[in-house]
Short mmCIF file of C-alpha atoms in Angstrom, two decimals:
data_model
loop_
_atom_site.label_atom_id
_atom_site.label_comp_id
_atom_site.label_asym_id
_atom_site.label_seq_id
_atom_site.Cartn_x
_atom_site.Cartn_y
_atom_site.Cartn_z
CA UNK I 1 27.45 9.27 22.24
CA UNK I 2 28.25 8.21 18.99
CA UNK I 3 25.08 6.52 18.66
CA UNK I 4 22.67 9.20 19.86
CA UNK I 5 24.88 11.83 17.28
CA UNK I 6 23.98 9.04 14.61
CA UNK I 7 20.22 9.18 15.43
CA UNK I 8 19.61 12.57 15.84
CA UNK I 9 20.85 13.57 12.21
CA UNK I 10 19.28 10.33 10.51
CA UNK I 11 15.77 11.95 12.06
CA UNK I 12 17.18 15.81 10.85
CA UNK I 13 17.36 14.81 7.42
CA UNK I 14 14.13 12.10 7.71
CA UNK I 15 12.30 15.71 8.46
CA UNK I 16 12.82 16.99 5.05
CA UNK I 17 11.50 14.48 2.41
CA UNK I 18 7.97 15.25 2.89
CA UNK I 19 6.97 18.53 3.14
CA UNK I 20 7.88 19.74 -0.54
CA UNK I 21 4.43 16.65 -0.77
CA UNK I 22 2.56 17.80 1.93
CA UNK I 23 2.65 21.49 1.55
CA UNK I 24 0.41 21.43 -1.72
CA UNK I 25 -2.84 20.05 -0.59
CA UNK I 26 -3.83 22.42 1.77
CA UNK I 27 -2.99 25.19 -0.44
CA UNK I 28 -4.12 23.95 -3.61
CA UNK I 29 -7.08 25.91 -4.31
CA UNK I 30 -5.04 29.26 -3.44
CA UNK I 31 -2.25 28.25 -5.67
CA UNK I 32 -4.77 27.61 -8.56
CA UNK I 33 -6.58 30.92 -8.07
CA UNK I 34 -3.32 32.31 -8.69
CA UNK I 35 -1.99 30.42 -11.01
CA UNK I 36 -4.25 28.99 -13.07
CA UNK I 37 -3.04 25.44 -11.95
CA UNK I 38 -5.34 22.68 -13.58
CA UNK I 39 -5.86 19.65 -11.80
CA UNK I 40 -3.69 17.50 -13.72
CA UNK I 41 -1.02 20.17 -13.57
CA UNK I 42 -1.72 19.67 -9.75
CA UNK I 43 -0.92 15.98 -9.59
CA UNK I 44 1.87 16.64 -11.49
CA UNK I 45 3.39 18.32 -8.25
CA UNK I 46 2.97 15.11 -6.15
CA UNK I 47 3.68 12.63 -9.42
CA UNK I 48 6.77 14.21 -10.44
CA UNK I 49 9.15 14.17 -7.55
CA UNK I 50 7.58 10.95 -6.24
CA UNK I 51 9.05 9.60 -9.96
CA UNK I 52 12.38 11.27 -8.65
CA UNK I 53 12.05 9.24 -6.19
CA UNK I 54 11.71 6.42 -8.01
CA UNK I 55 14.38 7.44 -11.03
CA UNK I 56 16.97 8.52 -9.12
CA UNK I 57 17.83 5.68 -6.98
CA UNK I 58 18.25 3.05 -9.66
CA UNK I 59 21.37 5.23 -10.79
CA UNK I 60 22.94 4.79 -7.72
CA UNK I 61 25.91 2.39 -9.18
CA UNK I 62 26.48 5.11 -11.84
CA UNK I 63 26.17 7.96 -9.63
CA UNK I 64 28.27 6.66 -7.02
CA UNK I 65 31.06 6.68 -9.65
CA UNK I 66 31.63 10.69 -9.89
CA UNK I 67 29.27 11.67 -6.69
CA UNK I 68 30.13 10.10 -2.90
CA UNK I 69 27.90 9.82 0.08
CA UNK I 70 28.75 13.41 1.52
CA UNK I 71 28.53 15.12 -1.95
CA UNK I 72 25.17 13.17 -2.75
CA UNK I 73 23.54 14.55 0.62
CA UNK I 74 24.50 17.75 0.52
CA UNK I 75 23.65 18.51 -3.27
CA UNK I 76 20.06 16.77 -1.74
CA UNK I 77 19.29 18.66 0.83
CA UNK I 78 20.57 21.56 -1.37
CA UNK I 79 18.18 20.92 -4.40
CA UNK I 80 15.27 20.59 -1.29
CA UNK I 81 16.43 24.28 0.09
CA UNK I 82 16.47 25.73 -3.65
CA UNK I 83 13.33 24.84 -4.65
CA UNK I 84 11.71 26.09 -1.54
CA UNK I 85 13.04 29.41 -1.86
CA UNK I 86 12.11 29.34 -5.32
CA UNK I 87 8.63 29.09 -4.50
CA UNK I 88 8.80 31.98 -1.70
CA UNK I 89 8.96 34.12 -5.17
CA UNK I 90 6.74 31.40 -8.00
CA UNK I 91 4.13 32.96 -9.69
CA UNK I 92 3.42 30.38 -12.31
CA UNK I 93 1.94 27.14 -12.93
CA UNK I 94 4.91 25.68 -14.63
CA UNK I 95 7.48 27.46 -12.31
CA UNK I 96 5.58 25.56 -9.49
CA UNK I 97 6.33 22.25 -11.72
CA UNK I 98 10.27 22.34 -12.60
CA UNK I 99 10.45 23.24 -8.42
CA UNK I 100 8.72 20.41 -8.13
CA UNK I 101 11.24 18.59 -10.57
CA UNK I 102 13.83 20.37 -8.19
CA UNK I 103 12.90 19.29 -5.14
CA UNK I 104 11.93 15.81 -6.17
CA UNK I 105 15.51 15.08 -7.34
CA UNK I 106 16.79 16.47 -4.00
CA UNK I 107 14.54 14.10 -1.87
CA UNK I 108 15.56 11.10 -4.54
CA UNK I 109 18.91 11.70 -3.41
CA UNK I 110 18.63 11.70 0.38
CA UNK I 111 15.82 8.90 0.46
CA UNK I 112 17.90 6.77 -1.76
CA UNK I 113 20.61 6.66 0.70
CA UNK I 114 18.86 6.65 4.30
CA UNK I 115 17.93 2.83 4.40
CA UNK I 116 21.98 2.15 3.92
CA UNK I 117 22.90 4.47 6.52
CA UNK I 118 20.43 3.17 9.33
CA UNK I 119 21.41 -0.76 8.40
CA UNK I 120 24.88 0.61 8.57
CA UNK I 121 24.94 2.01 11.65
CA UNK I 122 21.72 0.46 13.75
CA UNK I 123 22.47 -3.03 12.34
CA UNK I 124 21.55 -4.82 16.02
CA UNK I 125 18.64 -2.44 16.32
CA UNK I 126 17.50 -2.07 12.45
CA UNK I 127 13.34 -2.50 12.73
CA UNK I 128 13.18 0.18 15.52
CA UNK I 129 15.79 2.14 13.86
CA UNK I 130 13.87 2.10 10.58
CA UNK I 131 10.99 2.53 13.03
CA UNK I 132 12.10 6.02 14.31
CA UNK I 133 13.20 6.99 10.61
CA UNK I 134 10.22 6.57 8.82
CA UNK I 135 8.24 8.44 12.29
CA UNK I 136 10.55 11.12 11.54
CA UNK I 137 9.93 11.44 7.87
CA UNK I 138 5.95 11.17 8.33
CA UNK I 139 6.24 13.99 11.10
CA UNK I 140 8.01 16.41 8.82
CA UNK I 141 5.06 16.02 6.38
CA UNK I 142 2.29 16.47 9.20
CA UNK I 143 3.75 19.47 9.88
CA UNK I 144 3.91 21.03 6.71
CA UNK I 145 0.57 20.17 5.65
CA UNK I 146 -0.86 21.23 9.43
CA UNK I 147 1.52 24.86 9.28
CA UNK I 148 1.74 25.62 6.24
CA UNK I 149 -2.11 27.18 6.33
CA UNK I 150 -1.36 29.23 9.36
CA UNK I 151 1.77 30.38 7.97
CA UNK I 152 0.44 31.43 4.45
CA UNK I 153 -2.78 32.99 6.44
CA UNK I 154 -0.01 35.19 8.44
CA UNK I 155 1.88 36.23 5.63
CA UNK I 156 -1.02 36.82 3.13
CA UNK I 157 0.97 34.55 0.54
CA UNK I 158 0.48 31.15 0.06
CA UNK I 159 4.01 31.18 -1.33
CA UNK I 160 5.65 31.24 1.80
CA UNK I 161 3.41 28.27 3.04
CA UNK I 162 5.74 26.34 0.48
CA UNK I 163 9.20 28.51 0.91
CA UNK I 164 9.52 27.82 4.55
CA UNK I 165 10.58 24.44 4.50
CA UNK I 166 13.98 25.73 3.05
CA UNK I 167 14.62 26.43 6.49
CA UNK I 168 14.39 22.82 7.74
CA UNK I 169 17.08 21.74 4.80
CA UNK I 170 19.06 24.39 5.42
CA UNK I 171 19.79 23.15 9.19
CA UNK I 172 19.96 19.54 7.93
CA UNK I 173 22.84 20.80 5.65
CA UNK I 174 24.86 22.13 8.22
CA UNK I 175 23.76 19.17 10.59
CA UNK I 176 24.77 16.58 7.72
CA UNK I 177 28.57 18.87 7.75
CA UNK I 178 29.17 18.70 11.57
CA UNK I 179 27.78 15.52 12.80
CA UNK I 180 28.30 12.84 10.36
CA UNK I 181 30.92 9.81 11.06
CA UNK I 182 33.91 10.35 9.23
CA UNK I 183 35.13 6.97 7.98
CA UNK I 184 33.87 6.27 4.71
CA UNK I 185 31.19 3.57 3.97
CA UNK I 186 32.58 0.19 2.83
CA UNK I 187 32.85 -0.32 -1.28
CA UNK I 188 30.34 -2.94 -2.66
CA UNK I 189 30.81 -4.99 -6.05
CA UNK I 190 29.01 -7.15 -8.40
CA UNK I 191 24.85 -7.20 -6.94
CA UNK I 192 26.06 -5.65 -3.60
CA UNK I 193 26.19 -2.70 -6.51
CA UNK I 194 22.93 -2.37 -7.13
CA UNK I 195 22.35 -5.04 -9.75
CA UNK I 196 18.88 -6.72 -8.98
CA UNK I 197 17.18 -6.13 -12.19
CA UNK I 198 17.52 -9.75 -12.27
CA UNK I 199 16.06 -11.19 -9.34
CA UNK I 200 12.65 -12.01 -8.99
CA UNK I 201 12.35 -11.77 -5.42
CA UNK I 202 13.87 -7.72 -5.59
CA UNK I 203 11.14 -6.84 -8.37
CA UNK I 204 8.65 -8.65 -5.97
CA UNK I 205 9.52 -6.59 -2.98
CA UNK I 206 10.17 -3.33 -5.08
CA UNK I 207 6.16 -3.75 -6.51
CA UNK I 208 4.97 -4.75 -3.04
CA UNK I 209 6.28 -1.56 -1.53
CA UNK I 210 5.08 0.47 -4.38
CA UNK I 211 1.38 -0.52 -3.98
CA UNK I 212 1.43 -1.20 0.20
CA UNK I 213 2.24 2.96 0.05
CA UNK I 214 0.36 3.92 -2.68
CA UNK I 215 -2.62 5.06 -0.45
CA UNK I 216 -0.20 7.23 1.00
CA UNK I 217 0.84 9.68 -1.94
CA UNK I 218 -3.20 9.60 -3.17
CA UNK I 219 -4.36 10.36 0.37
CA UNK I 220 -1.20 13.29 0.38
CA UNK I 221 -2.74 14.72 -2.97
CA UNK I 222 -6.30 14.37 -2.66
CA UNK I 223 -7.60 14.36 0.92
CA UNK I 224 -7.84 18.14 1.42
CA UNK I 225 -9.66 18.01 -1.78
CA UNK I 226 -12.26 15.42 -0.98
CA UNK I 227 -12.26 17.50 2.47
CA UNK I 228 -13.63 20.57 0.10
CA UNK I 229 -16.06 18.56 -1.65
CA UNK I 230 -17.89 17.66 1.27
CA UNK I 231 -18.16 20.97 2.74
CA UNK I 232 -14.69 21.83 4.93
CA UNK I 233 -12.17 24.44 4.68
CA UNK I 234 -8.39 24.45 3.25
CA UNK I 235 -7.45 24.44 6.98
CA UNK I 236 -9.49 21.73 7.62
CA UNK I 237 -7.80 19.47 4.99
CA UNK I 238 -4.64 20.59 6.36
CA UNK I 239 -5.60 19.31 9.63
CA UNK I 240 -6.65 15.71 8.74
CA UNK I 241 -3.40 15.07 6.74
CA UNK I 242 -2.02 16.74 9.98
CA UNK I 243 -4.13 14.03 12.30
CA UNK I 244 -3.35 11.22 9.06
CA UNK I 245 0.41 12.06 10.20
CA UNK I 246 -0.04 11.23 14.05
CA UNK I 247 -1.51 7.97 13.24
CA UNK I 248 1.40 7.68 10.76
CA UNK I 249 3.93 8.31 13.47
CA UNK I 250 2.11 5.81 16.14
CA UNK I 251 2.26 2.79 13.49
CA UNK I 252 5.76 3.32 12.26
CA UNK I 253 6.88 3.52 16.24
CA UNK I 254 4.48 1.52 17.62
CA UNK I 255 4.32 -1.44 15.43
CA UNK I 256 7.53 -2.31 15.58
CA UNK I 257 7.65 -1.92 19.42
CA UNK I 258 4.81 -4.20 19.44
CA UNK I 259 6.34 -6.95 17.36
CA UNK I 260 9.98 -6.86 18.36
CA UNK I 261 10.27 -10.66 19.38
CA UNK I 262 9.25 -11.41 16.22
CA UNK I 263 11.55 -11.93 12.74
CA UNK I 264 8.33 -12.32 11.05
CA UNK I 265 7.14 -9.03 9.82
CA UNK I 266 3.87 -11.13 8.29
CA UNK I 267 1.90 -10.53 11.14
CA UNK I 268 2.66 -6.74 11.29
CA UNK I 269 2.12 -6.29 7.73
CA UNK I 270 -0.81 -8.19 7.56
CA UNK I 271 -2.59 -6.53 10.46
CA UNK I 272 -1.58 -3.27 9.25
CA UNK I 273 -3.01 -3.81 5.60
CA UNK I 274 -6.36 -4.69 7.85
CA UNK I 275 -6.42 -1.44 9.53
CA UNK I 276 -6.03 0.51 6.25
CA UNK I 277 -9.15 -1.76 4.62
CA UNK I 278 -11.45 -0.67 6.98
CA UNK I 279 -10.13 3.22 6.95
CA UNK I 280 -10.76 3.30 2.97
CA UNK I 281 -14.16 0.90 3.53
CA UNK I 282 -15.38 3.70 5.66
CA UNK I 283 -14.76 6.80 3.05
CA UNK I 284 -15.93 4.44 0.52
CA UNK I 285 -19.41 3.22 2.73
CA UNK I 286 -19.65 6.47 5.14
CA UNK I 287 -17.53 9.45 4.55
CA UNK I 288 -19.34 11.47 6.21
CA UNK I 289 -20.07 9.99 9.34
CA UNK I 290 -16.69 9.71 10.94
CA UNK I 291 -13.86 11.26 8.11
CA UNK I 292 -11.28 11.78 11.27
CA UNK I 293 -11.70 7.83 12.17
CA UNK I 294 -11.14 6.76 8.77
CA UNK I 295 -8.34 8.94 8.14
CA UNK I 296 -6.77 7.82 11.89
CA UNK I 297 -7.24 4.30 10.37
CA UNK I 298 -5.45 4.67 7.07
CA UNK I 299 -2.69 6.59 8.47
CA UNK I 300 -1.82 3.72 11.33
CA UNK I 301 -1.69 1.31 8.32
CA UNK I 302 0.19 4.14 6.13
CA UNK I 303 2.76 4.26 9.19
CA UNK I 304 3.58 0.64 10.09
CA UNK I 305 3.57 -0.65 6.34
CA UNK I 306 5.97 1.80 5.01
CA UNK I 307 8.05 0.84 8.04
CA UNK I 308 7.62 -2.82 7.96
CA UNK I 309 7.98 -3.20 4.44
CA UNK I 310 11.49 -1.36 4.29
CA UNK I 311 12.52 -3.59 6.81
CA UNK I 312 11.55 -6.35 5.60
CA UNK I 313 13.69 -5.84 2.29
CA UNK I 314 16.59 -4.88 4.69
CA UNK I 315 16.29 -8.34 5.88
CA UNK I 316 16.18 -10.46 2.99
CA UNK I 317 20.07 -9.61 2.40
CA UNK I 318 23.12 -10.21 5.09
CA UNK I 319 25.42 -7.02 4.64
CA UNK I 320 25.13 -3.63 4.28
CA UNK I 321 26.13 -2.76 1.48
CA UNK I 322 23.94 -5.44 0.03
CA UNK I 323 21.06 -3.89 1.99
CA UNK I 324 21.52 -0.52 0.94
CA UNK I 325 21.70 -1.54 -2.85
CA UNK I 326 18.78 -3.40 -2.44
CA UNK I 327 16.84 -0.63 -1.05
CA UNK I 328 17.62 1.58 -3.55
CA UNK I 329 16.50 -0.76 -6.09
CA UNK I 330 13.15 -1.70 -4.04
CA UNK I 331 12.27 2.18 -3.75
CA UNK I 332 13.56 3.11 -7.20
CA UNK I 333 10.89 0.65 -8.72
CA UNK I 334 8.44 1.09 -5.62
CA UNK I 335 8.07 5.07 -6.20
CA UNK I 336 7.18 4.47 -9.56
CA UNK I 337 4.83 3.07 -9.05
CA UNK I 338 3.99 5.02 -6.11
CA UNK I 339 4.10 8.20 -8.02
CA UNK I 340 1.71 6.81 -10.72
CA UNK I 341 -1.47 6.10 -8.63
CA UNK I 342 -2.49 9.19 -7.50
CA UNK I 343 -1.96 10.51 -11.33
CA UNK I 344 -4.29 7.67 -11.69
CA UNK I 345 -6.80 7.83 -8.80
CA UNK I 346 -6.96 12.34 -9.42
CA UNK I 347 -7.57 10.51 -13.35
CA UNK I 348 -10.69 8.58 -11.73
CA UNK I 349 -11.59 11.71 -9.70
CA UNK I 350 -12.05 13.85 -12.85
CA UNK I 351 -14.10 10.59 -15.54
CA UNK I 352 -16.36 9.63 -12.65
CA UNK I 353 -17.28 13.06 -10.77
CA UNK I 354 -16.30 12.12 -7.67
CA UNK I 355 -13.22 10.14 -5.15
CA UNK I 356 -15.54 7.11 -4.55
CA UNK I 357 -14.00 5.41 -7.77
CA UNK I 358 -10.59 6.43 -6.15
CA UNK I 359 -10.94 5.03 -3.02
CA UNK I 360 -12.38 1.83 -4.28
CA UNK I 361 -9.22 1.60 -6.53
CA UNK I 362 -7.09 1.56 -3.57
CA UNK I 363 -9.28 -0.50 -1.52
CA UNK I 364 -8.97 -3.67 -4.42
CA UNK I 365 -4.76 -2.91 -3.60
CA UNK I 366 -5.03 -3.45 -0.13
CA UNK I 367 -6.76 -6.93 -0.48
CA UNK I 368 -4.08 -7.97 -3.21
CA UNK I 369 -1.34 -6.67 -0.83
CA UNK I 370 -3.23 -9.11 1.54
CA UNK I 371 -2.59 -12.04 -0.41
CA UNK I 372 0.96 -10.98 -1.74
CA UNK I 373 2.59 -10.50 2.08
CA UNK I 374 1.74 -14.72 2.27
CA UNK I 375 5.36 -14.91 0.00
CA UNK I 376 7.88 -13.63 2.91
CA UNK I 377 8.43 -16.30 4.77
CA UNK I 378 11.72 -15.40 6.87
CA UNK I 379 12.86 -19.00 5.77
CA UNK I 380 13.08 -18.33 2.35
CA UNK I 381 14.64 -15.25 2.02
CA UNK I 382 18.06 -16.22 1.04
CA UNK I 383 16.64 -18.69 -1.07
CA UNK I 384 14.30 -16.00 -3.02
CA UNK I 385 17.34 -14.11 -3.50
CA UNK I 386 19.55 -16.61 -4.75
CA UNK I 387 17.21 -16.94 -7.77
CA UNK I 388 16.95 -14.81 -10.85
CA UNK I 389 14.06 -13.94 -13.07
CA UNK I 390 13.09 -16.44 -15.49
CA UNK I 391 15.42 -16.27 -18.44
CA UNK I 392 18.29 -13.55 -16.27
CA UNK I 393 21.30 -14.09 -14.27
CA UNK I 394 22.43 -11.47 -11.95
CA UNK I 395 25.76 -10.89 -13.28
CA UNK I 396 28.14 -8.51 -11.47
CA UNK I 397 28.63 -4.77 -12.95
CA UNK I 398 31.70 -4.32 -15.10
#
């Protein structure tokens, strides 16, 4: 019982880091009617709370001096619900920003501490575990970007296309209040801490899962614009981040299901990276032929990378508390950089005229990530870890 409790909230509060992402897109060209929103202002509201995302994390052994577990979720999920019903009423383009800012820090917060809660409780079960998590998270974007058209077409405001997912943090809140385990997660020390700035293997796995994903936050900000461009509808866009999202959910489930003999996540990872070259080959060679195929494609590599790859840093440590440090660390680092390329790849969009310099961009990251996922050999893990960065020690914090 205890088990399914555990579960059911871990995909509650999974179902709100996306949507405050996802919402924009398919509204964008209503909120910039309104609003005078430029396009770099625009990317701003994916960039920024992706860089939350990043930021926030790698002050975990600070914050976790003056803010605990409960208090950090539920000042999360709070920041998420506030800047949702903030936008119900936004009429500006730099109101739309600081909610942004908001939310962003309120996702940083819950994201940050989700990998250390499914190693610590699903740690016999922790690839299909993380498996189900990340499915949950990619479904709670799908929906907002496939709803949150119909919703602002029903209430003649495009504001409460973005206010309504207050309601999903909201229930997470209360969710987080009733259901969680009481005993209180075991103290770490020293690089247990969060002290990896040092190791060569962490900044490895922290810029690996930066650039594996980084398809997924350009594809998030620019899709139902490229959608637009070739002669759709806002609705339309909505829709294929909407069918991006299934394919999202199948390779974060089904990958894992299909490789669960295996300690290896190369093979996953490697065929997953495949997928998403062809999906970006085919915008790049013949968007217009088959867009839905393409996106399909990218999102089923999307999906079981952003899966695979979290696990995959969960593994290269032995406890949890080491594992959850760890993954704060990989995703502080890895949504920086995250959060930078589709600042970069809307920068491409604007110098060249069009997304085909974009998509090429993230095409050349794919093959590198090819190459790269040759390094994590299950066999060396402890060994990668044991060793700092040239010139560093990890030395414990004081």
């Amino acid at each position: 019982m205890r088990g399914a409790l555990n579960l059911l909230l871990i995909m509650l509060l999974a179902l709100n880091l996306r949507p405050i992402l996802t919402s924009i897109g398919p509204l964008l060209e209503a909120m910039r009617a309104s609003t005078g929103l430029g396009y770099q202002q625009a990317a701003l509201l994916t960039a920024l709370p992706v860089l939350c995302m990043g930021l926030v994390p790698l002050t975990q052994p600070w914050l976790r001096r003056w803010l605990s577990e409960h208090g950090g979720m539920l000042f999360g999920l709070g920041a998420i619900a506030a800047a949702c019903l903030w936008r119900l009423q936004v009429a500006s383009a730099w109101a739309l920003i600081v909610s942004a800012l908001l939310a962003g820090i309120g996702v940083a917060l819950v994201q940050g501490m989700m990998p250390g809660l499914v190693n610590r409780w699903f740690p016999q079960r922790l690839a299909a575990s993380m498996g189900l998590y990340s499915a949950a998270l990619m479904t709670g974007g799908g929906l907002a970007a496939v709803l949150g058209p119909h919703i602002s077409e029903y209430f003649q405001r495009w504001q409460v296309g973005l206010g309504i997912w207050a309601v999903p943090a909201l229930l997470a809140m209360l969710a987080w209040g009733v259901l969680r385990p009481r005993q209180a997660p075991a103290q770490a020390s020293g690089a247990a801490r969060g002290h990896w700035f040092g190791n060569r293997r962490a900044w490895l796995l922290a810029l690996y899962f930066g650039l594996i994903n980084g398809g997924y936050t350009s594809m998030v900000a620019w899709l139902p614009a490229y959608h637009l461009e070739h002669g759709g509808t806002a609705q339309g866009g909505g829709d294929l981040v909407g069918l991006m999202t299934v394919f999202q959910v199948i390779g974060a489930l089904g990958m894992p299901l299909l490789l669960r003999h295996l300690m290896d996540r190369r093979p996953g990872l490697w065929l997953a990276l495949l997928v998403q070259l062809c999906g970006f080959s085919g915008l790049l060679l013949a968007p217009n032929s088959a867009m839905g195929l393409w996106v399909g494609l990218i999102g089923f590599g999307l999906g079981s990378c952003f899966s695979l790859s979290l696990t995959l840093t969960l593994e290269h440590v032995k406890t949890p508390a080491e594992a959850g440090s760890l993954a704060a660390f990989v995703q502080g680092i890895g949504f920086i950089i995250t959060g930078i390329v589709p600042y970069i790849t809307g920068w491409l969009r604007d110098v060249s005229g069009d997304f085909q310099a974009s998509w090429t961009l993230l095409t050349l990251t794919v093959v590198a990530m090819l190459l790269v996922t040759a390094r994590f050999v299950p066999q060396g893990y402890a060994g990668a870890m044991a060793r700092p960065a040239r010139g560093a020690e990890v030395q414990p914090l004081s």
